[in-house]
Amino acid sequence: MLTHISCLFPEILAIIFSYLDVKDKGRVAQVCAAWRDASYHKSVWRGVEAKLHLRRANPSLFPSLQTRGIKKVQILSLRRSLSYVIQGMPHIESLNLCGCFNLTDNGLGHAFVQDIPSLRVLNLSLCKQITDSSLGRIAQYLKNLEVLELGGCSNITNTGLLLIAWGLHRLKSLNLRSCRHVSDVGIGHLSGMTRSAAEGCLSLEKLTLQDCQKLTDLSLKHVSKGLNKLKVLNLSFCGGISDAGMIHLSHMTHLCSLNLRSCDNISDTGIMHLAMGSLQLSGLDVSFCDKIGDQSLAYIAQGLYQLKSLSLCSCHISDDGINRMVRQMHELKTLNIGQCVRITDKGLELIADHLSQLTGIDLYGCTRITKRGLERITQLPCLKVLNLGLWQMTESERVR
């Protein structure tokens, strides 16, 4: 006997609807009253982030979101007061304001006027009018915040970091990308290493300091001493750090991922310091560090052999360096050696012979490799991703 879908219990319909994408969840609510009721079950919308344009008053908007149990919101354009959102969703857990260029300290100040204990994630990336004043509000009223994104907020200073260190003790992830005024003093505040009254954000597990040009090795000393739980550290484009700073990082036993991309003062000596410490890194990126050469690969094989991901794009490495590394790297799954123009088929053959767990390799711009080397690479049993941009067959290979 056949059963029509209209005979299904609302609970069963809700389970089915939960597998739909967001647009289709909204469409099924328009089919009939029974489907509408089932589609409003909170299990259908679990984990969904509402993407909103706040332009004109809509009295039914926030009651509708609350009925569905939606607690994550991204504001795509902000033409109304931010307090409209906070008042409408008192149990909000995640608020994404990335790219809301017209958001000001005044607007944020009017929104955050009392404790919001439910809010865990706040994204203010590219909100360029935000200053330390807003961070004071955040530190005062968002005590349970775990993720704070401030990438591109170029008016943030060390004072703002002091306020964060004072109030946000549960913070686990902080993004300060391109916060150009941040210096060693600010990182000292975060790490609880200055003489200020701030305890610091000692629960931090992820810290992004990309393109913070005022940072020096002293910041790394603060981080290594104060942020013992740190797992992910992004220092890409930080031109002020050097090999000496790697000595401080080399003893951070919880650190899993380190990004040193385009750090011009990092050389083979810095990699030696990392390899000689007690690190258990699973990911390392030293792409575009033009002082990194074959000797670094030997150090990596000796002390960082547990790496699962290694990026060496545009480094001065050769087949000899590959030969010195591959025999020890049994866990390596991703290898990025794009624009390493000294790599030839011999290097690819070494990779194919020894890196059997490799799932992805970037060979973009490796102009000295040929079809012979590529044939060996494609025989890797686990390979799923192969980037060959700017690679061209020679005329003789086309003939064959």
Short mmCIF file of N, CA and C in Angstrom, two decimals, residues 50-55 73-82 85 95-105 107-108 122-131 134 149 151-153:
data_model
loop_
_atom_site.label_atom_id
_atom_site.label_comp_id
_atom_site.label_asym_id
_atom_site.label_seq_id
_atom_site.Cartn_x
_atom_site.Cartn_y
_atom_site.Cartn_z
N ALA A 50 21.15 33.36 9.10
CA ALA A 50 20.27 34.23 8.31
C ALA A 50 21.08 35.37 7.72
N LYS A 51 20.91 35.63 6.43
CA LYS A 51 21.62 36.72 5.74
C LYS A 51 20.60 37.81 5.43
N LEU A 52 20.81 38.98 6.04
CA LEU A 52 19.78 40.01 6.02
C LEU A 52 20.28 41.33 5.45
N HIS A 53 19.39 42.00 4.71
CA HIS A 53 19.57 43.40 4.33
C HIS A 53 18.65 44.22 5.23
N LEU A 54 19.21 45.00 6.14
CA LEU A 54 18.40 45.81 7.05
C LEU A 54 18.16 47.18 6.42
N ARG A 55 17.02 47.29 5.74
CA ARG A 55 16.73 48.53 5.02
C ARG A 55 15.51 49.24 5.57
N VAL A 73 23.29 35.42 12.58
CA VAL A 73 22.85 36.43 11.63
C VAL A 73 24.05 37.08 10.95
N GLN A 74 23.95 37.24 9.63
CA GLN A 74 24.91 38.04 8.87
C GLN A 74 24.17 39.23 8.29
N ILE A 75 24.68 40.43 8.56
CA ILE A 75 24.08 41.65 8.02
C ILE A 75 24.82 42.01 6.74
N LEU A 76 24.11 41.94 5.61
CA LEU A 76 24.73 42.21 4.32
C LEU A 76 24.78 43.71 4.02
N SER A 77 23.79 44.44 4.49
CA SER A 77 23.80 45.91 4.37
C SER A 77 23.03 46.48 5.56
N LEU A 78 23.56 47.57 6.09
CA LEU A 78 23.04 48.11 7.34
C LEU A 78 22.58 49.55 7.12
N ARG A 79 21.26 49.69 6.99
CA ARG A 79 20.69 51.03 6.84
C ARG A 79 19.76 51.38 8.00
N ARG A 80 19.69 50.48 8.96
CA ARG A 80 18.94 50.74 10.18
C ARG A 80 19.89 50.60 11.36
N SER A 81 19.44 50.98 12.53
CA SER A 81 20.27 50.89 13.72
C SER A 81 20.58 49.44 14.06
N LEU A 82 21.82 49.18 14.46
CA LEU A 82 22.21 47.84 14.88
C LEU A 82 21.42 47.39 16.10
N VAL A 85 18.64 44.90 15.60
CA VAL A 85 18.96 43.47 15.58
C VAL A 85 19.09 42.92 16.99
N LEU A 95 27.02 37.07 15.28
CA LEU A 95 26.67 38.28 14.55
C LEU A 95 27.81 38.64 13.60
N ASN A 96 27.52 38.59 12.31
CA ASN A 96 28.52 38.87 11.27
C ASN A 96 28.19 40.19 10.61
N LEU A 97 29.06 41.19 10.84
CA LEU A 97 28.89 42.52 10.27
C LEU A 97 30.00 42.84 9.27
N CYS A 98 30.65 41.81 8.76
CA CYS A 98 31.79 41.98 7.85
C CYS A 98 31.42 42.87 6.66
N GLY A 99 32.21 43.92 6.45
CA GLY A 99 32.00 44.78 5.31
C GLY A 99 30.93 45.84 5.49
N CYS A 100 30.37 45.98 6.69
CA CYS A 100 29.39 47.04 6.95
C CYS A 100 30.16 48.35 7.19
N PHE A 101 30.53 49.00 6.11
CA PHE A 101 31.44 50.14 6.17
C PHE A 101 30.85 51.33 6.92
N ASN A 102 29.53 51.41 6.98
CA ASN A 102 28.91 52.56 7.64
C ASN A 102 28.68 52.35 9.13
N LEU A 103 29.09 51.22 9.66
CA LEU A 103 28.97 50.99 11.10
C LEU A 103 30.00 51.84 11.84
N THR A 104 29.54 52.59 12.84
CA THR A 104 30.42 53.48 13.59
C THR A 104 30.44 53.08 15.06
N ASP A 105 31.36 53.69 15.80
CA ASP A 105 31.40 53.47 17.25
C ASP A 105 30.07 53.85 17.89
N GLY A 107 27.05 53.81 16.51
CA GLY A 107 26.02 52.81 16.21
C GLY A 107 26.19 51.54 17.03
N LEU A 108 27.43 51.11 17.18
CA LEU A 108 27.68 49.92 17.98
C LEU A 108 27.43 50.19 19.46
N LEU A 122 31.57 37.32 16.97
CA LEU A 122 31.34 38.67 16.44
C LEU A 122 32.37 38.95 15.35
N ASN A 123 31.88 39.26 14.15
CA ASN A 123 32.75 39.55 13.01
C ASN A 123 32.59 41.01 12.62
N LEU A 124 33.64 41.81 12.84
CA LEU A 124 33.66 43.22 12.46
C LEU A 124 34.69 43.50 11.37
N SER A 125 35.09 42.46 10.63
CA SER A 125 36.10 42.62 9.59
C SER A 125 35.69 43.71 8.59
N LEU A 126 36.64 44.58 8.25
CA LEU A 126 36.45 45.64 7.27
C LEU A 126 35.44 46.69 7.70
N CYS A 127 35.09 46.71 8.99
CA CYS A 127 34.30 47.82 9.52
C CYS A 127 35.30 48.91 9.90
N LYS A 128 35.69 49.69 8.92
CA LYS A 128 36.86 50.55 9.04
C LYS A 128 36.67 51.76 9.95
N GLN A 129 35.43 52.06 10.33
CA GLN A 129 35.20 53.20 11.23
C GLN A 129 35.26 52.80 12.71
N ILE A 130 35.35 51.51 12.97
CA ILE A 130 35.40 51.03 14.35
C ILE A 130 36.75 51.35 14.98
N THR A 131 36.72 51.85 16.20
CA THR A 131 37.96 52.19 16.91
C THR A 131 38.00 51.49 18.27
N SER A 134 34.79 51.13 20.54
CA SER A 134 33.89 49.99 20.38
C SER A 134 34.40 48.75 21.11
N GLU A 149 36.51 38.83 15.13
CA GLU A 149 37.18 39.11 13.86
C GLU A 149 37.29 40.62 13.67
N GLY A 151 39.77 41.87 11.32
CA GLY A 151 40.62 42.03 10.14
C GLY A 151 40.27 43.28 9.35
N GLY A 152 41.27 44.12 9.07
CA GLY A 152 41.04 45.32 8.29
C GLY A 152 40.51 46.50 9.08
N CYS A 153 40.34 46.35 10.39
CA CYS A 153 39.91 47.47 11.25
C CYS A 153 41.16 48.29 11.59
#
